[in-house]
XYZ file of N, CA and C in Angstrom:
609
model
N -142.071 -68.502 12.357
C -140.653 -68.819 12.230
C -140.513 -70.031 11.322
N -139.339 -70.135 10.176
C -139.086 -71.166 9.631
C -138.513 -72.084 10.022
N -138.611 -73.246 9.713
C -137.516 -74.069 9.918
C -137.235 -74.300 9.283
N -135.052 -74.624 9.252
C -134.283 -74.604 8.115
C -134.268 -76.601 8.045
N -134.761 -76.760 7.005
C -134.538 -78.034 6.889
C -133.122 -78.371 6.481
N -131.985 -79.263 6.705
C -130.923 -79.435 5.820
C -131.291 -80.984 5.349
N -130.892 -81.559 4.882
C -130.824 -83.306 4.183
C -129.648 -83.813 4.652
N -130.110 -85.094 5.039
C -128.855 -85.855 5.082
C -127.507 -86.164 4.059
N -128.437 -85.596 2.710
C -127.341 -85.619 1.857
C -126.498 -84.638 1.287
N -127.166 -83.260 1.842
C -126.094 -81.960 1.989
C -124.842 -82.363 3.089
N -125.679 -82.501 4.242
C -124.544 -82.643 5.097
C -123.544 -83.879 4.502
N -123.704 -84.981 4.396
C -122.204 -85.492 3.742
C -121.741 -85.055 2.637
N -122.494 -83.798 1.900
C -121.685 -83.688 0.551
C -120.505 -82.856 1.281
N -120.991 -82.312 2.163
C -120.113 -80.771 3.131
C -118.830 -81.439 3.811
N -119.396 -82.526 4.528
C -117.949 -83.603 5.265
C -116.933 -83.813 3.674
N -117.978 -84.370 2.834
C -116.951 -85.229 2.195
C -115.973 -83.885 1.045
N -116.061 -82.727 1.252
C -115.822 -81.386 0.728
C -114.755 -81.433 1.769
N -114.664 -80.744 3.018
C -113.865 -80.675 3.875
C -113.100 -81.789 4.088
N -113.072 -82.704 3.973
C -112.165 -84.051 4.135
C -111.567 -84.078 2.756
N -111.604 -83.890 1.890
C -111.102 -84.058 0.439
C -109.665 -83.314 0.518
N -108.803 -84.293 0.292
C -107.320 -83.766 0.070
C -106.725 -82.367 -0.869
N -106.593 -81.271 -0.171
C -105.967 -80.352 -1.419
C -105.070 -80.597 -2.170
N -104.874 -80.106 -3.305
C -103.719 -80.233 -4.172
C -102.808 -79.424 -4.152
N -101.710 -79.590 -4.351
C -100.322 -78.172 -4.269
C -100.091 -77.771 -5.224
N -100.535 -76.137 -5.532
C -99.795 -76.024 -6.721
C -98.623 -76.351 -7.217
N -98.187 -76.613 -8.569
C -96.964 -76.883 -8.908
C -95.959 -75.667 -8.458
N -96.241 -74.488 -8.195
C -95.163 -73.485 -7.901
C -94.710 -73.427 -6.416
N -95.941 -74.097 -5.306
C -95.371 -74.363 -4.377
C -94.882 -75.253 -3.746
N -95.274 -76.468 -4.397
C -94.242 -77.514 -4.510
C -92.811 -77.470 -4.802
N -92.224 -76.742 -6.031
C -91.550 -76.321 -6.544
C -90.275 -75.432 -5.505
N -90.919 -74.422 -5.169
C -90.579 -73.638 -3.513
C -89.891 -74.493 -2.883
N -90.986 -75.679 -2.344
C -90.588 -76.292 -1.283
C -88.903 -77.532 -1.879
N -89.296 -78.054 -2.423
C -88.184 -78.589 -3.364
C -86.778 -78.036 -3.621
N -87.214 -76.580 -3.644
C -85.595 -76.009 -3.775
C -85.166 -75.620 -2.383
N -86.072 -75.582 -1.323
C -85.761 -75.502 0.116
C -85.037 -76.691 0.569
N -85.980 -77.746 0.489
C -84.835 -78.566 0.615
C -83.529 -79.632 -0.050
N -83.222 -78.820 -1.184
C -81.891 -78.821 -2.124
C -80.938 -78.084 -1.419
N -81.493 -76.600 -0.837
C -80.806 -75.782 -0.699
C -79.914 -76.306 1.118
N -80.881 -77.105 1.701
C -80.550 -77.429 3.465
C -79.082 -78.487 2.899
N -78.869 -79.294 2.355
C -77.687 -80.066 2.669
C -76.591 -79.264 1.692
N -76.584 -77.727 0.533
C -76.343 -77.212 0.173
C -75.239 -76.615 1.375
N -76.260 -76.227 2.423
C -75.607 -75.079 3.235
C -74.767 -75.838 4.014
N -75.007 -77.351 4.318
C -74.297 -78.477 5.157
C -73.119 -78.147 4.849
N -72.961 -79.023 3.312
C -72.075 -78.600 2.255
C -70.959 -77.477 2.937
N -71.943 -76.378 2.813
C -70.612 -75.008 2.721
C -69.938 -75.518 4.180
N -71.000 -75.295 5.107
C -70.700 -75.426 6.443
C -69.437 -76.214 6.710
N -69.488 -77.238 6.223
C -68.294 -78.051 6.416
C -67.218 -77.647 5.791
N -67.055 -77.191 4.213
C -66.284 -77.106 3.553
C -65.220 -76.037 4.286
N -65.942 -74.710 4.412
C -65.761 -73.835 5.643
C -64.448 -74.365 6.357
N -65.249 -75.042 7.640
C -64.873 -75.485 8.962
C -63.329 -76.333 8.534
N -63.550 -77.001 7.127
C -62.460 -77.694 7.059
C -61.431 -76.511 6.307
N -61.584 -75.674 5.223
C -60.426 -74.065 4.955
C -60.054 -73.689 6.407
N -60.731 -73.501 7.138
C -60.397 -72.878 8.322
C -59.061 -73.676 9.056
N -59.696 -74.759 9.427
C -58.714 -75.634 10.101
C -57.292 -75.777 9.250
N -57.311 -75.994 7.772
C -56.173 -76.261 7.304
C -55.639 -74.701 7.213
N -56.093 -73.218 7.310
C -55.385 -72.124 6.923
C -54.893 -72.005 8.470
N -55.409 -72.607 10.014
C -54.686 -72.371 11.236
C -53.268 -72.961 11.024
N -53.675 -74.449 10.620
C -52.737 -74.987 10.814
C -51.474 -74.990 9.912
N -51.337 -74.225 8.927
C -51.046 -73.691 7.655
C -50.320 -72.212 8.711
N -51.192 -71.533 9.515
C -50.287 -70.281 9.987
C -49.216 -70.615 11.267
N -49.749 -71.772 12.343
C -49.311 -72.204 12.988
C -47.757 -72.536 12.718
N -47.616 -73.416 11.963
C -46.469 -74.179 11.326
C -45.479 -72.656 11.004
N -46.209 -71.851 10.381
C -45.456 -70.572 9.647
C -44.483 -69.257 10.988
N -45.660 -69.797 11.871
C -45.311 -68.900 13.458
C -44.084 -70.216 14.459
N -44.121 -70.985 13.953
C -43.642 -72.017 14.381
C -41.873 -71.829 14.075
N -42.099 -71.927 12.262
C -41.022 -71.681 11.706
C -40.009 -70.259 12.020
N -40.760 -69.396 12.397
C -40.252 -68.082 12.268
C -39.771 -67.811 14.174
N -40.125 -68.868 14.506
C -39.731 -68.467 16.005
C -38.267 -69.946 15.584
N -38.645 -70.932 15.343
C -36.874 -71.565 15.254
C -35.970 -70.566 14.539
N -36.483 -69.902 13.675
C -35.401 -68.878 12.961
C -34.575 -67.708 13.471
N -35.868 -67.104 15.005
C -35.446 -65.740 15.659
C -34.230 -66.959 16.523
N -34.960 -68.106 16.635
C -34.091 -68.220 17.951
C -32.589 -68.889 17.656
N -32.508 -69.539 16.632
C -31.039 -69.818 15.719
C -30.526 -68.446 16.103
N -30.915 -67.053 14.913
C -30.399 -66.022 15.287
C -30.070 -65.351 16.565
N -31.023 -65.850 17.320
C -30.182 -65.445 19.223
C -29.137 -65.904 19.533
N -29.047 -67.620 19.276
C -27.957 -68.386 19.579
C -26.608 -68.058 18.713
N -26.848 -67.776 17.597
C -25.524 -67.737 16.784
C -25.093 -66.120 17.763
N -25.901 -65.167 17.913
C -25.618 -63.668 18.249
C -25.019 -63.799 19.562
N -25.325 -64.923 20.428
C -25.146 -64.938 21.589
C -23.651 -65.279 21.606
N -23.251 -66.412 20.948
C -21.891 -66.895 20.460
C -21.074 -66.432 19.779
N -21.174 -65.076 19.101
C -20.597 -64.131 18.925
C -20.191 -63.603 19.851
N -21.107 -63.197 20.157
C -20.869 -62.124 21.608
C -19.456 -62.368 22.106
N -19.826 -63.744 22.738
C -18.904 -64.693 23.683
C -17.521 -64.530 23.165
N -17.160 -65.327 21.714
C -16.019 -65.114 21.349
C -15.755 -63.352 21.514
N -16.760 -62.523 21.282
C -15.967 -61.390 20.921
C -15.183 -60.918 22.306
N -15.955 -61.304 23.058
C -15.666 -60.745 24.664
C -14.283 -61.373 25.010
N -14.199 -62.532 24.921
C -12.719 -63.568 25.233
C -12.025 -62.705 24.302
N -12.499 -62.636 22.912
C -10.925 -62.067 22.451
C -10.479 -60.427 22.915
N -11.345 -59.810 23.287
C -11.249 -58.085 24.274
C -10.690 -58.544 24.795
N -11.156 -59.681 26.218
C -10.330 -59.550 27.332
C -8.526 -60.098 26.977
N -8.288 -61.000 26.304
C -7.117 -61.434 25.523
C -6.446 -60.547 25.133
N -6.944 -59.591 24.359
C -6.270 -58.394 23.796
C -6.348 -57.325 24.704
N -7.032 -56.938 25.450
C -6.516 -56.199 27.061
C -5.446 -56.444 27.485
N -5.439 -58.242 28.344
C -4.584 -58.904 29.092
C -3.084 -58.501 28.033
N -3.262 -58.924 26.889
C -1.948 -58.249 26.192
C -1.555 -57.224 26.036
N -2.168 -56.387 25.825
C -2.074 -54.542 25.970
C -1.263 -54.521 27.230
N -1.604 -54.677 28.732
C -1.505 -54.894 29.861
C 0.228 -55.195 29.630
N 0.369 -56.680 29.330
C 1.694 -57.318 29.466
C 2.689 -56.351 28.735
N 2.481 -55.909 27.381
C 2.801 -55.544 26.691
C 3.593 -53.729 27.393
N 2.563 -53.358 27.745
C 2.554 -51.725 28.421
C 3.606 -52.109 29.566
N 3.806 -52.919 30.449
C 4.198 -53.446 31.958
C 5.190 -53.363 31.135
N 5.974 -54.700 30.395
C 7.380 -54.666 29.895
C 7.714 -54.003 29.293
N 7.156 -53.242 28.374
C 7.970 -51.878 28.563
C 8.692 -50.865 29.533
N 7.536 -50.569 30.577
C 8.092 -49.841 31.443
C 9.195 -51.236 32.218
N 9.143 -51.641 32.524
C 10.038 -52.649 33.039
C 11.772 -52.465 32.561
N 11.696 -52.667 31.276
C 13.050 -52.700 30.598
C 13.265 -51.395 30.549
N 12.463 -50.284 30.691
C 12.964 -48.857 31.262
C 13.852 -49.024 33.061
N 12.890 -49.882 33.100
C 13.617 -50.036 34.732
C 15.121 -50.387 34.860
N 14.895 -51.546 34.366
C 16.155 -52.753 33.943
C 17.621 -51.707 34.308
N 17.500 -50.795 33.754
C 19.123 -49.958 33.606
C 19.574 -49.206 34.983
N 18.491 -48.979 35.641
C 18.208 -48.171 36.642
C 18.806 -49.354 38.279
N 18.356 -50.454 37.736
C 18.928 -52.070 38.779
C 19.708 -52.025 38.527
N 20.250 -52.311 37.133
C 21.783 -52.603 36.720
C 22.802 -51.462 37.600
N 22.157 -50.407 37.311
C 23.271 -49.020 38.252
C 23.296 -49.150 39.526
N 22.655 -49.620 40.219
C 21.901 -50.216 41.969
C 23.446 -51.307 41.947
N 23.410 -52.722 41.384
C 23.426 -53.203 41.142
C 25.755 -52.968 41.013
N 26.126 -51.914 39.992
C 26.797 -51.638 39.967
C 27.969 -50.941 41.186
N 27.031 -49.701 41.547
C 27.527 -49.234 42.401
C 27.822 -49.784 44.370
N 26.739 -50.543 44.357
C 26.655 -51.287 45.686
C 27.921 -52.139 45.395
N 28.043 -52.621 44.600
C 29.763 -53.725 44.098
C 30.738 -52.868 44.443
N 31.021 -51.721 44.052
C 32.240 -50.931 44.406
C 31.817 -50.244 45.441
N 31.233 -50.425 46.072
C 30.806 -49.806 47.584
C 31.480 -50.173 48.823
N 32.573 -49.695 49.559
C 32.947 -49.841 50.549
C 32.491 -50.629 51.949
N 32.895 -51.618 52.482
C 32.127 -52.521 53.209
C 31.788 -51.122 54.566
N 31.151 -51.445 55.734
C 30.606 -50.862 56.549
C 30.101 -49.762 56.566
N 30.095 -49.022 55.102
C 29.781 -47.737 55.054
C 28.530 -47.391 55.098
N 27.489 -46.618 56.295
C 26.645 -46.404 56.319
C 25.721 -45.876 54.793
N 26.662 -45.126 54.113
C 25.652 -44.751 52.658
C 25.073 -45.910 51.918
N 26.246 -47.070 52.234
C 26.245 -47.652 50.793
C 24.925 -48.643 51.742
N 25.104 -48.719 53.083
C 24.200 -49.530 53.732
C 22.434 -49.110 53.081
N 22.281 -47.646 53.087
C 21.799 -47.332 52.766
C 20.929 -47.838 51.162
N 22.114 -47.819 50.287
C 21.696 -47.643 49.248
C 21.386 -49.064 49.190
N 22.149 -50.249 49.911
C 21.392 -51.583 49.565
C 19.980 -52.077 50.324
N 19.487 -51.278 51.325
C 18.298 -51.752 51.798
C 17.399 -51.265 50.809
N 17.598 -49.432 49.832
C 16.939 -49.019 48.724
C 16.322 -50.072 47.093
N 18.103 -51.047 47.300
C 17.880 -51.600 46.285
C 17.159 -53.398 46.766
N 17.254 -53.240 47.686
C 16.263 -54.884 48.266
C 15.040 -54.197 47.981
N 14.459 -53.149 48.376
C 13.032 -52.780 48.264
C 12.861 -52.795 46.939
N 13.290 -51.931 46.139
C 12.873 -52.033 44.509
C 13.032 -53.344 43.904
N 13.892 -54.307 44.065
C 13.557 -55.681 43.937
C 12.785 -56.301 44.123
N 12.562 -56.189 45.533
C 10.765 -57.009 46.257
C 10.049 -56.561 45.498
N 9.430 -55.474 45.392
C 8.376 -54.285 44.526
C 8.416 -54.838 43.032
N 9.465 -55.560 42.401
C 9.439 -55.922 41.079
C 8.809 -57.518 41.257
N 9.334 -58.033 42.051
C 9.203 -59.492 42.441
C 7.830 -59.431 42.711
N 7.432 -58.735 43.482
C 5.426 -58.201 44.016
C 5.060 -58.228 42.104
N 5.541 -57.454 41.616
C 4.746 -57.349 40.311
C 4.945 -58.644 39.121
N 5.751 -59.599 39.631
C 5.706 -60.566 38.402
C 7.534 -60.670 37.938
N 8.256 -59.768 38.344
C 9.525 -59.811 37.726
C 10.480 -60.272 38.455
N 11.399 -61.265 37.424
C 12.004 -61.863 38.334
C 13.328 -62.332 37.520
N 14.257 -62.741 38.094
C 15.918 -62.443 37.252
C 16.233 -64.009 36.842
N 16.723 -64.279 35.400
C 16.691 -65.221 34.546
C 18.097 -65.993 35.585
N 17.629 -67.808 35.854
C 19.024 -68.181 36.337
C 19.799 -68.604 35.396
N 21.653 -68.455 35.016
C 22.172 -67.935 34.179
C 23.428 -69.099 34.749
N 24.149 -68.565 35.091
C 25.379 -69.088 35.703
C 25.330 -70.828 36.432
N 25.885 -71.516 35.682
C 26.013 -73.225 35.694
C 24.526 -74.334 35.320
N 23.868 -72.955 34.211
C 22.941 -73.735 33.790
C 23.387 -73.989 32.300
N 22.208 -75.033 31.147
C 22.590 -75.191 30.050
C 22.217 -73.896 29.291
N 22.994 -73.614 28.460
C 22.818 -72.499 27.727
C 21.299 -73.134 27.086
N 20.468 -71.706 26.745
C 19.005 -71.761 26.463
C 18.726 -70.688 25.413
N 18.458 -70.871 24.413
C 18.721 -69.462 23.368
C 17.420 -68.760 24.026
N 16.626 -69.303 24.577
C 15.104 -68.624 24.509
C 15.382 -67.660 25.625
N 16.423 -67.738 26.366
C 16.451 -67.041 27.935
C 17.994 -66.375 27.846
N 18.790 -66.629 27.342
C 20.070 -66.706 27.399
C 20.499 -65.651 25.916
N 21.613 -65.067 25.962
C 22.028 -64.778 25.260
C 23.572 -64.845 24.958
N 24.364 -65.370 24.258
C 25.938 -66.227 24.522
C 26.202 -64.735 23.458
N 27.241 -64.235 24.765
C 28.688 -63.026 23.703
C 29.843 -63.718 23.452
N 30.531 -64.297 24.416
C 31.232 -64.981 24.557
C 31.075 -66.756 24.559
N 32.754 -67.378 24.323
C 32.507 -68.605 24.341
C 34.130 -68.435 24.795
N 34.172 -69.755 25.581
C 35.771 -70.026 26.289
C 35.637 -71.299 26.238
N 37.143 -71.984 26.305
C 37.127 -73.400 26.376
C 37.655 -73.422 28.095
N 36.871 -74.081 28.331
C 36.519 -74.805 30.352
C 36.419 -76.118 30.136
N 37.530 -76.738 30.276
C 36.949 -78.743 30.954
C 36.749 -78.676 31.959
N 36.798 -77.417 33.142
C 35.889 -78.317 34.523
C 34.099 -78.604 34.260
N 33.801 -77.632 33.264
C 32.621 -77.718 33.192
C 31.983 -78.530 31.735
N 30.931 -78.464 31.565
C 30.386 -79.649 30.952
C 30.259 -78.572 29.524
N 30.176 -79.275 28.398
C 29.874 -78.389 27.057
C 28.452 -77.605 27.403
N 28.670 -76.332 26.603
C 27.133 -76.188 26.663
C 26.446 -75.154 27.821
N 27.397 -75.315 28.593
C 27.346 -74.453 30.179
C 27.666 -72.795 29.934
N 26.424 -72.112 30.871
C 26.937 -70.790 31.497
C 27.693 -70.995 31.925
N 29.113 -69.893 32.116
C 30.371 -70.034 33.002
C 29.915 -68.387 33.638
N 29.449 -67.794 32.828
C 29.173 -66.309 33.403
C 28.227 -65.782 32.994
N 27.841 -64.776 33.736
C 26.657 -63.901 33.476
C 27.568 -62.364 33.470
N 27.325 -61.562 32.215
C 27.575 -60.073 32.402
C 26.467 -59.434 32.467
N 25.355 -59.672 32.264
C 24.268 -59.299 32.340
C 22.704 -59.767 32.655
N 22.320 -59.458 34.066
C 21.267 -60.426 34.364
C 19.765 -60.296 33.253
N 19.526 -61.217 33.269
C 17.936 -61.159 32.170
C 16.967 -60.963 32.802
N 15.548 -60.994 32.938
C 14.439 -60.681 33.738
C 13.493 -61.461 32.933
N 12.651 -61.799 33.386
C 10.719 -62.439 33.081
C 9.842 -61.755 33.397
N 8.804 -61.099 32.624
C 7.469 -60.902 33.730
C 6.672 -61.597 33.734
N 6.035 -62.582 34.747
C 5.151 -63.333 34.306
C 5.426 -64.335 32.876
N 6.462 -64.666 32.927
C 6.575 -66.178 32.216
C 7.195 -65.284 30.774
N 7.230 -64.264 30.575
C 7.705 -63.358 29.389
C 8.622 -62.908 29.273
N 9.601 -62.892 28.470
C 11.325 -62.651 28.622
C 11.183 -61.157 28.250
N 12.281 -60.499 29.579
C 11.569 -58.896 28.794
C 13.363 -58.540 28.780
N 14.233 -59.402 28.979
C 15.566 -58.984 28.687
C 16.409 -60.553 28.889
N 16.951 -60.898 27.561
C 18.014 -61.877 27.994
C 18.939 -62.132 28.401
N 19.358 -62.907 29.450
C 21.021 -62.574 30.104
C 21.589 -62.628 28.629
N 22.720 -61.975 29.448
C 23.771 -61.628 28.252
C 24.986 -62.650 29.207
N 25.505 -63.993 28.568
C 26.087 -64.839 29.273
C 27.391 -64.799 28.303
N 28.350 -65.869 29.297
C 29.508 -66.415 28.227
C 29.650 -67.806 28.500
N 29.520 -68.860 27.422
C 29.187 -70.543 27.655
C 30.469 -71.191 27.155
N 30.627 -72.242 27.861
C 31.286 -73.191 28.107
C 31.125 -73.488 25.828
N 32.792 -73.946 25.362
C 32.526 -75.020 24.907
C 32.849 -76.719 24.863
């Protein structure tokens, strides 16, 4: 059997071989170099990013923001429409109403006046005529129930708005200006002249 002799001076040529610093090629140096160019590159985007983002929320925010004060103006103005429109229906009902009533009313009017007439030349104790005046208290009440009610006329100041003067006489018991008579009673419905006395005034 041989023996392998080695030398003391192989063995440190071998250490000082293995301990000897490699060199980098220039191409992988190179590699590495654009690796890390490329790491605060991507920082870079990363942020740039994060900050588009934030300003395009807050950019849509504001836009969703705007468009809801706009629906809601448009509710409020629609709502306030509404409102007026409704007050002026019911207004123009309530007048339809008044309007329709005094009519039929001053249909009435002629129908009292004849009540009115005939009970005057009506014989005192006579059961008919008794008759016919408890007929004409009821249709009175029944008008009075609905709003109508007979203009006062006689020893008030004449009133063009209520009154209507045919006549004029000279009277010093009474004051200028005065009903002395009524030939014809007037009526109101509810605060509305639906016939004016027909008077004769003092001058």
């Amino acid at each position: 059997m041989k023996t392998l002799k080695i030398s003391l001076n192989s063995i440190d040529k071998v250490k000082a071989f293995v301990n000897e610093p490699t060199e980098e090629s220039p191409e992988a140096t190179a590699g590495q170099d654009a690796e890390a160019e490329k790491a605060p590159e991507a920082d870079d985007d990363k942020e740039t990013k994060s900050k588009t983002s934030f300003f395009g929320k807050k950019k849509k925010d504001n836009k969703l923001e705007q468009q809801i004060e706009e629906l809601t103006d448009r509710l409020k103005r629609n709502m306030a429409e509404f409102d007026n429109f409704r007050k002026r229906t019911e207004k123009e009902k309530s007048s339809m109403y008044v309007i329709g009533a005094k009519d039929i009313i001053e249909k009435i009017l002629p129908v009292v006046d004849n009540f009115e007439r005939g009970l005057a030349q009506a014989p005192q104790d006579d059961p008919f005529a008794d008759g016919m005046e408890k007929i004409y208290k009821q249709l009175t009440t029944t008008m009075e129930g609905m709003g109508v009610e007979p203009i006062e006329a006689v020893g008030k100041e004449f009133n063009p708005d209520f009154h209507n003067a045919v006549m004029h006489v000279e009277d010093e018991s009474v004051g200028e200006n005065i009903v002395v008579e009524e030939l014809q009673k007037g009526y109101t419905y509810k605060g509305f002249v639906v016939r004016h006395s027909m008077v004769k005034v003092a001058n």
